Tab-separated table of C-alpha atoms in Angstrom:
chain	number	residue	atom	x	y	z
A	1	UNK	CA	19.101	9.059	24.357
A	2	UNK	CA	22.865	7.899	24.550
A	3	UNK	CA	25.525	10.771	23.712
A	4	UNK	CA	23.396	11.122	19.961
A	5	UNK	CA	21.965	7.442	19.880
A	6	UNK	CA	18.811	6.861	19.987
A	7	UNK	CA	18.731	3.999	21.661
A	8	UNK	CA	15.460	2.417	22.323
A	9	UNK	CA	14.604	0.077	25.936
A	10	UNK	CA	12.304	-2.545	26.584
A	11	UNK	CA	9.089	-1.412	27.940
A	12	UNK	CA	8.541	-4.743	29.650
A	13	UNK	CA	10.700	-5.995	31.544
A	14	UNK	CA	9.156	-9.551	31.636
A	15	UNK	CA	8.645	-9.905	27.843
A	16	UNK	CA	11.964	-10.128	27.124
A	17	UNK	CA	12.236	-13.352	25.057
A	18	UNK	CA	9.518	-12.199	22.329
A	19	UNK	CA	10.236	-8.311	22.687
A	20	UNK	CA	10.964	-6.749	19.613
A	21	UNK	CA	11.797	-2.601	18.528
A	22	UNK	CA	9.585	-1.912	16.217
A	23	UNK	CA	9.521	1.484	13.928
A	24	UNK	CA	6.631	2.731	12.444
A	25	UNK	CA	7.494	5.206	9.487
A	26	UNK	CA	4.954	7.357	9.958
A	27	UNK	CA	4.244	11.663	9.360
A	28	UNK	CA	1.317	12.012	11.785
A	29	UNK	CA	1.370	9.577	15.324
A	30	UNK	CA	-2.328	10.618	15.601
A	31	UNK	CA	-3.207	9.311	11.637
A	32	UNK	CA	-6.273	6.263	13.309
A	33	UNK	CA	-4.148	3.559	11.257
A	34	UNK	CA	-0.784	4.980	13.125
A	35	UNK	CA	-3.264	5.260	16.367
A	36	UNK	CA	-3.297	1.333	15.745
A	37	UNK	CA	-0.560	-0.336	15.495
A	38	UNK	CA	1.259	1.554	18.382
A	39	UNK	CA	-1.630	0.064	20.628
A	40	UNK	CA	-0.997	-3.085	19.014
A	41	UNK	CA	2.084	-3.443	19.612
A	42	UNK	CA	2.223	-2.395	23.529
A	43	UNK	CA	-0.504	-4.538	24.157
A	44	UNK	CA	1.695	-7.193	23.293
A	45	UNK	CA	4.627	-6.210	24.931
A	46	UNK	CA	6.998	-3.926	22.498
A	47	UNK	CA	8.606	-0.732	22.192
A	48	UNK	CA	7.047	0.965	19.438
A	49	UNK	CA	8.583	3.494	17.987
A	50	UNK	CA	7.178	5.972	15.535
A	51	UNK	CA	9.213	7.187	12.583
A	52	UNK	CA	9.066	10.531	10.867
A	53	UNK	CA	10.949	9.438	7.168
A	54	UNK	CA	10.224	12.356	6.016
A	55	UNK	CA	12.337	13.845	8.386
A	56	UNK	CA	15.253	11.211	8.789
A	57	UNK	CA	18.577	11.349	6.715
A	58	UNK	CA	20.821	9.246	5.349
A	59	UNK	CA	24.664	8.012	6.076
A	60	UNK	CA	25.311	6.023	2.428
A	61	UNK	CA	28.018	3.709	2.444
A	62	UNK	CA	29.053	0.781	2.074
A	63	UNK	CA	30.988	-0.396	5.979
A	64	UNK	CA	28.208	0.968	7.874
A	65	UNK	CA	25.342	2.759	6.696
A	66	UNK	CA	23.106	4.443	9.630
A	67	UNK	CA	19.911	7.249	9.639
A	68	UNK	CA	19.627	9.959	11.263
A	69	UNK	CA	16.612	11.600	12.723
A	70	UNK	CA	16.984	15.282	14.258
A	71	UNK	CA	20.815	15.092	15.619
A	72	UNK	CA	20.704	11.156	16.567
A	73	UNK	CA	21.614	8.471	14.849
A	74	UNK	CA	18.521	6.050	14.917
A	75	UNK	CA	20.123	2.199	16.388
A	76	UNK	CA	18.918	-0.466	18.183
A	77	UNK	CA	14.916	-1.477	15.549
A	78	UNK	CA	14.235	-5.368	14.718
A	79	UNK	CA	11.677	-4.656	12.373
A	80	UNK	CA	10.146	-1.608	10.696
A	81	UNK	CA	6.173	-0.901	9.198
A	82	UNK	CA	6.169	1.674	6.267
A	83	UNK	CA	3.020	3.504	6.418
A	84	UNK	CA	4.493	6.165	3.229
A	85	UNK	CA	2.205	8.021	1.420
A	86	UNK	CA	1.683	8.106	-2.481
A	87	UNK	CA	3.418	11.678	-2.178
A	88	UNK	CA	6.091	11.058	-0.656
A	89	UNK	CA	7.396	7.841	-2.202
A	90	UNK	CA	10.220	8.378	-3.609
A	91	UNK	CA	11.809	9.404	-0.345
A	92	UNK	CA	10.186	7.109	1.342
A	93	UNK	CA	11.232	4.161	-0.301
A	94	UNK	CA	14.879	5.739	-0.037
A	95	UNK	CA	14.696	5.233	3.656
A	96	UNK	CA	13.196	1.904	3.930
A	97	UNK	CA	16.041	1.122	1.428
A	98	UNK	CA	18.461	2.769	3.797
A	99	UNK	CA	17.113	0.373	7.305
A	100	UNK	CA	17.474	-2.858	5.080
A	101	UNK	CA	21.121	-2.446	4.090
A	102	UNK	CA	20.546	-1.739	8.089
A	103	UNK	CA	19.737	-5.914	8.268
A	104	UNK	CA	16.561	-4.538	9.174
A	105	UNK	CA	13.425	-6.572	8.483
A	106	UNK	CA	10.316	-4.388	7.098
A	107	UNK	CA	6.975	-5.589	6.714
A	108	UNK	CA	6.853	-4.791	3.486
A	109	UNK	CA	9.977	-4.263	1.261
A	110	UNK	CA	11.013	-0.887	-0.879
A	111	UNK	CA	10.755	-3.227	-4.080
A	112	UNK	CA	7.659	-4.388	-3.720
A	113	UNK	CA	6.387	-0.831	-2.468
A	114	UNK	CA	7.297	1.155	-5.119
A	115	UNK	CA	6.299	-2.111	-7.541
A	116	UNK	CA	2.837	-1.877	-6.038
A	117	UNK	CA	3.087	2.211	-6.796
A	118	UNK	CA	4.254	2.407	-10.064
A	119	UNK	CA	-0.305	1.461	-11.702
A	120	UNK	CA	0.845	0.370	-15.530
A	121	UNK	CA	3.745	-1.639	-14.673
A	122	UNK	CA	1.288	-3.663	-11.057
A	123	UNK	CA	-1.197	-4.011	-13.865
A	124	UNK	CA	1.448	-5.415	-16.085
A	125	UNK	CA	2.990	-7.943	-13.637
A	126	UNK	CA	-1.003	-8.620	-12.607
A	127	UNK	CA	-1.842	-9.519	-16.445
A	128	UNK	CA	1.671	-11.661	-17.317
A	129	UNK	CA	0.682	-13.688	-14.142
A	130	UNK	CA	-3.226	-14.637	-15.661
A	131	UNK	CA	-4.608	-12.535	-12.505
A	132	UNK	CA	-8.309	-10.488	-13.946
A	133	UNK	CA	-7.823	-6.858	-15.148
A	134	UNK	CA	-10.127	-4.609	-16.285
A	135	UNK	CA	-9.117	-4.116	-20.561
A	136	UNK	CA	-6.347	-1.476	-19.690
A	137	UNK	CA	-4.939	0.877	-22.476
A	138	UNK	CA	-1.834	2.943	-22.019
A	139	UNK	CA	0.006	5.543	-25.097
A	140	UNK	CA	2.097	8.341	-25.549
A	141	UNK	CA	1.259	9.770	-29.032
A	142	UNK	CA	-2.242	11.745	-29.432
A	143	UNK	CA	-3.012	10.393	-32.938
A	144	UNK	CA	-3.777	7.224	-30.383
A	145	UNK	CA	-6.315	8.328	-28.801
A	146	UNK	CA	-9.525	6.549	-30.854
A	147	UNK	CA	-7.956	2.969	-31.170
A	148	UNK	CA	-7.386	3.295	-27.684
A	149	UNK	CA	-10.899	3.901	-26.806
A	150	UNK	CA	-12.212	1.097	-29.413
A	151	UNK	CA	-9.199	-1.690	-27.491
A	152	UNK	CA	-11.054	-0.607	-24.153
A	153	UNK	CA	-14.556	-1.146	-25.330
A	154	UNK	CA	-15.439	1.837	-25.815
A	155	UNK	CA	-17.070	4.980	-23.658
A	156	UNK	CA	-17.848	4.686	-21.150
A	157	UNK	CA	-14.281	4.363	-19.966
A	158	UNK	CA	-12.664	5.602	-16.410
A	159	UNK	CA	-9.332	7.169	-17.547
A	160	UNK	CA	-6.410	7.846	-14.486
A	161	UNK	CA	-4.106	9.905	-13.628
A	162	UNK	CA	-0.523	6.750	-12.583
A	163	UNK	CA	0.393	9.110	-9.347
A	164	UNK	CA	-3.236	9.395	-8.490
A	165	UNK	CA	-4.704	7.722	-4.519
A	166	UNK	CA	-8.047	7.961	-2.778
A	167	UNK	CA	-9.778	8.246	-5.909
A	168	UNK	CA	-8.369	11.581	-6.504
A	169	UNK	CA	-7.785	11.289	-10.634
A	170	UNK	CA	-9.736	9.669	-11.844
A	171	UNK	CA	-12.269	10.459	-13.902
A	172	UNK	CA	-15.505	8.000	-15.585
A	173	UNK	CA	-16.213	9.531	-19.453
A	174	UNK	CA	-19.218	8.393	-19.923
A	175	UNK	CA	-19.091	9.428	-23.560
A	176	UNK	CA	-16.323	9.419	-27.082
A	177	UNK	CA	-16.727	13.154	-27.080
A	178	UNK	CA	-15.952	13.234	-23.180
A	179	UNK	CA	-12.978	11.084	-23.150
A	180	UNK	CA	-12.001	12.638	-26.584
A	181	UNK	CA	-12.093	15.910	-24.203
A	182	UNK	CA	-10.373	14.365	-20.235
A	183	UNK	CA	-7.470	12.550	-23.008
A	184	UNK	CA	-6.585	15.701	-24.468
A	185	UNK	CA	-6.743	18.014	-21.163
A	186	UNK	CA	-4.355	14.825	-19.222
A	187	UNK	CA	-1.947	15.234	-22.630
A	188	UNK	CA	-1.542	19.331	-21.849
A	189	UNK	CA	-0.776	18.208	-18.326
A	190	UNK	CA	2.033	15.643	-19.674
A	191	UNK	CA	0.684	14.155	-17.071
A	192	UNK	CA	0.595	9.853	-16.947
A	193	UNK	CA	-2.792	7.866	-17.719
A	194	UNK	CA	-4.234	4.606	-17.882
A	195	UNK	CA	-7.323	4.265	-19.634
A	196	UNK	CA	-9.697	0.969	-18.445
A	197	UNK	CA	-12.873	-0.614	-19.278
A	198	UNK	CA	-16.061	0.827	-17.129
A	199	UNK	CA	-17.498	-1.817	-15.384
A	200	UNK	CA	-20.815	-1.335	-14.947
A	201	UNK	CA	-22.446	-4.102	-13.326
A	202	UNK	CA	-20.186	-3.536	-10.084
A	203	UNK	CA	-22.388	-0.429	-9.432
A	204	UNK	CA	-20.680	1.807	-7.471
A	205	UNK	CA	-18.901	-0.811	-5.261
A	206	UNK	CA	-16.275	-2.936	-4.922
A	207	UNK	CA	-14.180	-5.145	-2.380
A	208	UNK	CA	-11.506	-3.990	-0.221
A	209	UNK	CA	-9.716	-7.726	0.971
A	210	UNK	CA	-6.753	-7.129	3.393
A	211	UNK	CA	-4.396	-9.592	2.620
A	212	UNK	CA	-1.332	-10.842	5.688
A	213	UNK	CA	0.932	-13.299	4.836
A	214	UNK	CA	-0.483	-15.760	2.952
A	215	UNK	CA	-4.262	-14.974	4.263
A	216	UNK	CA	-7.177	-12.771	3.733
A	217	UNK	CA	-7.745	-11.614	7.585
A	218	UNK	CA	-10.443	-9.646	6.736
A	219	UNK	CA	-13.023	-8.112	4.087
A	220	UNK	CA	-15.234	-5.348	3.374
A	221	UNK	CA	-17.491	-3.486	1.139
A	222	UNK	CA	-17.314	0.072	-0.223
A	223	UNK	CA	-20.016	1.229	-1.811
A	224	UNK	CA	-19.558	4.856	-3.827
A	225	UNK	CA	-22.580	7.579	-2.495
A	226	UNK	CA	-25.290	7.866	-5.026
A	227	UNK	CA	-24.325	9.518	-7.948
A	228	UNK	CA	-20.117	8.808	-7.196
A	229	UNK	CA	-18.765	5.587	-9.340
A	230	UNK	CA	-15.387	5.616	-6.127
A	231	UNK	CA	-16.493	3.700	-3.847
A	232	UNK	CA	-12.959	5.789	-1.986
A	233	UNK	CA	-14.373	6.005	2.187
A	234	UNK	CA	-12.142	8.939	2.070
A	235	UNK	CA	-14.842	10.773	-0.971
A	236	UNK	CA	-18.323	9.594	0.639
A	237	UNK	CA	-18.188	6.231	0.506
A	238	UNK	CA	-19.544	3.945	2.805
A	239	UNK	CA	-18.509	0.381	4.099
A	240	UNK	CA	-19.717	-3.037	5.597
A	241	UNK	CA	-18.838	-6.294	5.971
A	242	UNK	CA	-19.395	-8.911	3.285
A	243	UNK	CA	-18.433	-12.418	2.544
A	244	UNK	CA	-16.794	-13.576	-0.376
A	245	UNK	CA	-15.739	-16.281	-2.918
A	246	UNK	CA	-12.703	-18.865	-2.891
A	247	UNK	CA	-11.797	-16.927	-6.124
A	248	UNK	CA	-12.086	-13.311	-4.830
A	249	UNK	CA	-9.979	-14.601	-1.991
A	250	UNK	CA	-7.435	-16.755	-4.100
A	251	UNK	CA	-7.228	-13.447	-6.507
A	252	UNK	CA	-6.634	-11.231	-3.690
A	253	UNK	CA	-3.869	-13.500	-2.267
A	254	UNK	CA	-2.061	-14.165	-5.728
A	255	UNK	CA	-2.291	-10.153	-6.593
A	256	UNK	CA	-0.276	-9.464	-3.198
A	257	UNK	CA	1.983	-11.958	-3.938
A	258	UNK	CA	3.008	-10.814	-7.428
A	259	UNK	CA	3.794	-7.012	-5.833
A	260	UNK	CA	5.786	-9.141	-3.363
A	261	UNK	CA	3.646	-7.786	-0.687
A	262	UNK	CA	3.229	-9.206	3.254
A	263	UNK	CA	0.633	-6.753	4.298
A	264	UNK	CA	-2.005	-5.104	0.982
A	265	UNK	CA	-5.249	-3.860	0.540
A	266	UNK	CA	-6.204	-5.463	-2.515
A	267	UNK	CA	-9.579	-3.536	-4.758
A	268	UNK	CA	-11.673	-5.887	-7.045
A	269	UNK	CA	-14.712	-5.305	-8.824
A	270	UNK	CA	-17.303	-8.299	-9.320
A	271	UNK	CA	-17.357	-8.143	-13.218
A	272	UNK	CA	-19.650	-10.753	-15.415
A	273	UNK	CA	-16.645	-12.213	-15.952
A	274	UNK	CA	-15.635	-12.389	-12.499
A	275	UNK	CA	-13.065	-10.924	-9.940
A	276	UNK	CA	-10.841	-7.857	-11.477
A	277	UNK	CA	-8.084	-6.585	-9.291
A	278	UNK	CA	-8.503	-2.744	-9.257
A	279	UNK	CA	-5.510	-1.857	-7.074
A	280	UNK	CA	-2.992	-3.557	-4.836
A	281	UNK	CA	-2.436	-0.652	-1.856
A	282	UNK	CA	0.723	-1.041	0.042
A	283	UNK	CA	-0.131	0.864	2.946
A	284	UNK	CA	-4.452	-0.193	3.739
A	285	UNK	CA	-6.028	2.207	6.199
A	286	UNK	CA	-7.123	-0.303	8.699
A	287	UNK	CA	-9.820	2.582	10.382
A	288	UNK	CA	-12.872	1.379	7.481
A	289	UNK	CA	-12.066	-2.150	7.883
A	290	UNK	CA	-11.899	-3.061	11.431
A	291	UNK	CA	-14.761	-0.817	11.701
A	292	UNK	CA	-17.027	-2.754	9.557
A	293	UNK	CA	-15.501	-6.557	10.428
A	294	UNK	CA	-13.941	-5.606	13.850
A	295	UNK	CA	-11.879	-7.516	13.784
A	296	UNK	CA	-8.311	-6.362	15.320
A	297	UNK	CA	-5.840	-5.773	11.985
A	298	UNK	CA	-3.461	-3.886	13.526
A	299	UNK	CA	-3.258	-7.180	16.076
A	300	UNK	CA	-2.543	-9.674	13.145
A	301	UNK	CA	0.084	-6.888	11.507
A	302	UNK	CA	2.561	-7.643	14.316
A	303	UNK	CA	1.376	-10.718	15.101
A	304	UNK	CA	3.394	-11.571	11.650
A	305	UNK	CA	6.195	-9.557	12.511
A	306	UNK	CA	6.684	-11.800	15.471
A	307	UNK	CA	6.630	-14.977	13.107
A	308	UNK	CA	8.570	-13.120	10.276
A	309	UNK	CA	11.285	-10.636	11.660
A	310	UNK	CA	14.725	-12.080	11.577
A	311	UNK	CA	17.585	-9.718	11.163
A	312	UNK	CA	19.720	-9.344	7.786
A	313	UNK	CA	15.557	-11.802	6.791
A	314	UNK	CA	14.695	-9.045	3.947
A	315	UNK	CA	14.677	-10.672	0.807
A	316	UNK	CA	16.413	-7.087	-1.359
A	317	UNK	CA	19.114	-6.055	1.523
A	318	UNK	CA	17.993	-2.982	-0.490
A	319	UNK	CA	19.610	-3.970	-3.487
A	320	UNK	CA	16.501	-3.168	-5.376
């Protein structure tokens, strides 16, 4: 530390030509994904700095924007990897945007993260590009419930809170009466939600495709525990290696591209009419997919940054 400025020093003097100072925006350096990114970056000779975005504060000015942490100004960062939880999306993306204004390369840009976090907006963008989705309905008025259920194919339906994550706020309503009760309850809480057709043929399983750049680098099948239609590993689901079809591969890559994400976890269901996208995740967890596939996904993310990070290369430069 020099004065009140954090200056990151090279970790390996023999790798100065390729050496980079990479910041990981994470609130917990002990999380598996954060730890693996630290290990992968250090193995490739980079200096990795974990930055708690919740504790950052910003000087928003035209000529010299800056980010501060614990009384010190952060300088010397070449690239950042945002690992921002859904609950702090607003502030986390503001920090990413500030780094972009400073000319720092972000592997996923603030606009792309915001786009993917809004489930409704994401669905509309994917639908506009002709990507397969479950039939989805969205309404505001209580009087629309009956027709909303009709256009999504009737019960059973899946009802999702727009702000939900990791399977929280996702309900399977198996009858029309149950669907009406859940919708009434969510409306009573003034919550925003979507209603989607239930893809019964998926059998409680989905496919997580890990996309980096223009490739699916790893894929796993996630199976919900018995009696559970949600396949999230956080909810007791299991993961296994899977071979995906060319159509599934193309759908995953196109979905990440529509969101503008360089690194994404794209969740697909195998339906009778082909792959349908359930979600595009801008901060995909690495533990499940690295364990299931045996692939060094963290290393691939660092390698992507090495090839693509250049000062000021951010497309939006904080304008989005």
